[in-house]
Coordinates of C-alpha atoms in Angstrom, one line a residue:
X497 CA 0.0 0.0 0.0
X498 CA 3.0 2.5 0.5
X499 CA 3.8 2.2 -3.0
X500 CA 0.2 3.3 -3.9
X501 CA 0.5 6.4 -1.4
X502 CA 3.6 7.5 -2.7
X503 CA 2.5 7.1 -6.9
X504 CA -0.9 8.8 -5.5
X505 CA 0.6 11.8 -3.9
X506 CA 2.8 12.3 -7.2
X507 CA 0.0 11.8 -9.2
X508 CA -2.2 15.1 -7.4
X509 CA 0.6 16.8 -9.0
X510 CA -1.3 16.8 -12.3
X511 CA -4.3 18.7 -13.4
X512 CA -7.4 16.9 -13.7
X513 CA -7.2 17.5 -17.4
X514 CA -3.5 15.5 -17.0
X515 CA -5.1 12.8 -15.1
X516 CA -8.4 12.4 -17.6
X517 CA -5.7 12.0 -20.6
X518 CA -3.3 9.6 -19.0
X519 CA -6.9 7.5 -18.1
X520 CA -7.3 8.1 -21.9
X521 CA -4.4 6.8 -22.8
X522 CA -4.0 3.6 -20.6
X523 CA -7.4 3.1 -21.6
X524 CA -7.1 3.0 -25.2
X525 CA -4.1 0.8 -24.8
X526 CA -5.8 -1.4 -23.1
X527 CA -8.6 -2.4 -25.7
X528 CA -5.9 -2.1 -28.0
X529 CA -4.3 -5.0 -26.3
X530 CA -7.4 -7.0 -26.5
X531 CA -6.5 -10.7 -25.5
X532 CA -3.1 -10.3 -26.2
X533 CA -2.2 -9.0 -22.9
X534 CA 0.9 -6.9 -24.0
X535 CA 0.2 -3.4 -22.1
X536 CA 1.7 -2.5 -19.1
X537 CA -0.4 -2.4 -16.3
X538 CA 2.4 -2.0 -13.5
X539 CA 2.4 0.7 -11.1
X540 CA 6.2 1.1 -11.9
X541 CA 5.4 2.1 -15.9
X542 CA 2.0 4.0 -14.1
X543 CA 5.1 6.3 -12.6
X544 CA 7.0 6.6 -15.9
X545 CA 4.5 7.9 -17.4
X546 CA 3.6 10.6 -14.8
X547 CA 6.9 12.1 -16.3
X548 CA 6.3 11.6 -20.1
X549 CA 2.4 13.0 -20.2
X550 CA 2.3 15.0 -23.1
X551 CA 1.1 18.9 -22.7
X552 CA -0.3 19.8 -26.0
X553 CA -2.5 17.7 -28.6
X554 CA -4.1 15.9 -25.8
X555 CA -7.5 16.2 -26.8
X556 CA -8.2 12.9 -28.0
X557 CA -6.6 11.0 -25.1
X558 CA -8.9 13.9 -22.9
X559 CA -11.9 13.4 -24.5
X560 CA -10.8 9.3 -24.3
X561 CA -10.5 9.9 -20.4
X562 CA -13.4 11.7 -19.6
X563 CA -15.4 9.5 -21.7
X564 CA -14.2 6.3 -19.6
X565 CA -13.8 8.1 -16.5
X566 CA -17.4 9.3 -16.3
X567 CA -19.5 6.2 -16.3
X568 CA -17.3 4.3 -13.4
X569 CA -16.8 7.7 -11.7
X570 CA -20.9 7.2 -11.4
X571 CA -20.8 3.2 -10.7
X572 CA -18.1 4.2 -7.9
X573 CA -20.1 6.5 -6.3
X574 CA -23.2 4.7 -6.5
X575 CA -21.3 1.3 -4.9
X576 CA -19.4 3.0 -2.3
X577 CA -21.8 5.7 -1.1
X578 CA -25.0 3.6 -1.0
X579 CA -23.7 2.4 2.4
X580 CA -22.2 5.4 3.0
X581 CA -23.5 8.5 4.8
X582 CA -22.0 10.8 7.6
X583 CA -23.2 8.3 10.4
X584 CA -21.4 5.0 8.4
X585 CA -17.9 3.5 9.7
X586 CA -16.9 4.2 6.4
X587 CA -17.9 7.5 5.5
X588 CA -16.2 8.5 9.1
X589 CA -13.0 7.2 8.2
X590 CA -13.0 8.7 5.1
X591 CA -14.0 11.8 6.4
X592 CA -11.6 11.6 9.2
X593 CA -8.9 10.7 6.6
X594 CA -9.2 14.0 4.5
X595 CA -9.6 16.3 7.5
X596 CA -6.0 16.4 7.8
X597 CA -6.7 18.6 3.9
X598 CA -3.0 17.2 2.9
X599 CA -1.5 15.3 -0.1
X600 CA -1.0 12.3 2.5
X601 CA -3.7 11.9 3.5
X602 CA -6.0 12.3 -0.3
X603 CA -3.2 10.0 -0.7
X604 CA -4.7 7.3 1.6
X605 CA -8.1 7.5 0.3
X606 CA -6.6 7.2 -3.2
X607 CA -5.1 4.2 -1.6
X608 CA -8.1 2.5 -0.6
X609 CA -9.9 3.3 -3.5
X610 CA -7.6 1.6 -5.8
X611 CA -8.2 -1.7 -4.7
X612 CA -12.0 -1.3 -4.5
X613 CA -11.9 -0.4 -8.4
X614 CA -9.7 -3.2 -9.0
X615 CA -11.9 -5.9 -7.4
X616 CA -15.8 -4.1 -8.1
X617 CA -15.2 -2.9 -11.8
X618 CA -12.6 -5.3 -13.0
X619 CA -10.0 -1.7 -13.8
X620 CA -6.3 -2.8 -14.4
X621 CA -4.1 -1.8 -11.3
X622 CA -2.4 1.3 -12.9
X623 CA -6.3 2.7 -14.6
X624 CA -7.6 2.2 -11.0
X625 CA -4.5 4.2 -9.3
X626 CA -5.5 7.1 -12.2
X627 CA -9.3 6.8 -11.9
X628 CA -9.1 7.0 -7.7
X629 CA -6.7 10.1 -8.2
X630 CA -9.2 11.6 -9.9
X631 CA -12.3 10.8 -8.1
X632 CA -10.3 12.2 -5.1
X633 CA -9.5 15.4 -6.8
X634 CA -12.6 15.9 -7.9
X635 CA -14.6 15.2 -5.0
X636 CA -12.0 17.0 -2.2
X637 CA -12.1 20.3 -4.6
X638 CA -13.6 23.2 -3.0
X639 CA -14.2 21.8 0.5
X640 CA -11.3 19.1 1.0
X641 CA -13.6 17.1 2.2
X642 CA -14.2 13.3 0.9
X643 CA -17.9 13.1 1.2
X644 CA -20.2 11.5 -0.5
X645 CA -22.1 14.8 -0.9
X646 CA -19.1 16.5 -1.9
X647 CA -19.1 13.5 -4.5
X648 CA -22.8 14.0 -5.7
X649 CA -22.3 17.6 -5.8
X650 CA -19.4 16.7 -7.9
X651 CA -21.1 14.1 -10.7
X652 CA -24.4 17.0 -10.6
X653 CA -21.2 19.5 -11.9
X654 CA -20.2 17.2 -14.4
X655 CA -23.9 16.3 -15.9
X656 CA -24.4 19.9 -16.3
X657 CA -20.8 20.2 -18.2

């Protein structure tokens, strides 16, 4: 799990237009692979690519992103939050978890949501790492806190977009 914490704290480096390309990118790679099973999904090539994400003509890989990143954003939520309220073990710790408003600790959640995308939505290790980045971005924005109201509030924003 320390290896997630530390690729997750460099990754909240990047813009959320950074993070939806690289999802873009892994994720086109991935149904390019198919069967074959040649891509990458290591958390080690995950890192190398943190350094080589492209800055212009990324609108295809962004558009790529946001298109896979959307539905499971909305599938995440709706797993993971209909258990969770203010009152929930979960949704404390969570909460709890973010109060601290640093990279560690938006880290951490990143950290536990990894996994939960791996297992629930059958994401590749590195796409999961990206899409739980994101998800945490998005949803601590504004408050810093990892709610799931601050997560509704958040897909609501995007639906209007």
């Amino acid at each position: 799990m320390a290896e997630i914490n530390d690729l997750a704290q460099k990754l909240l480096e990047l813009d959320e237009d950074e993070l939806e390309a690289m999802i873009g990118m892994r994720s086109q790679s991935q149904s390019r692979s198919g069967v074959s099973g040649e891509t990458d999904d290591s958390l080690d090539s995950l890192e190398e690519d943190i350094d080589t994400v492209p800055k212009g003509g990324l609108n295809d890989f962004l558009n790529a992103g946001k298109d896979f990143f959307a539905p499971i954003n909305a599938q995440a939520y709706k797993y993971l939050c209909s258990d969770i309220d203010k009152d929930s073990e979960l949704g404390k710790a969570l909460s709890t978890v973010m109060s601290d408003k640093t990279t560690e600790a938006a880290a951490k959640v990143t950290a536990f949501l990894s996994p939960v995308l791996v297992t629930q939505f059958a994401l590749p290790q590195a796409l999961a790492v990206l899409i739980g980045t994101l998800i945490v971005k998005k949803v601590a924005k504004g408050a810093s806190d990892f709610t799931c109201s601050n997560w509704k509030k958040s897909l609501e924003g995007e639906a209007a977009a």
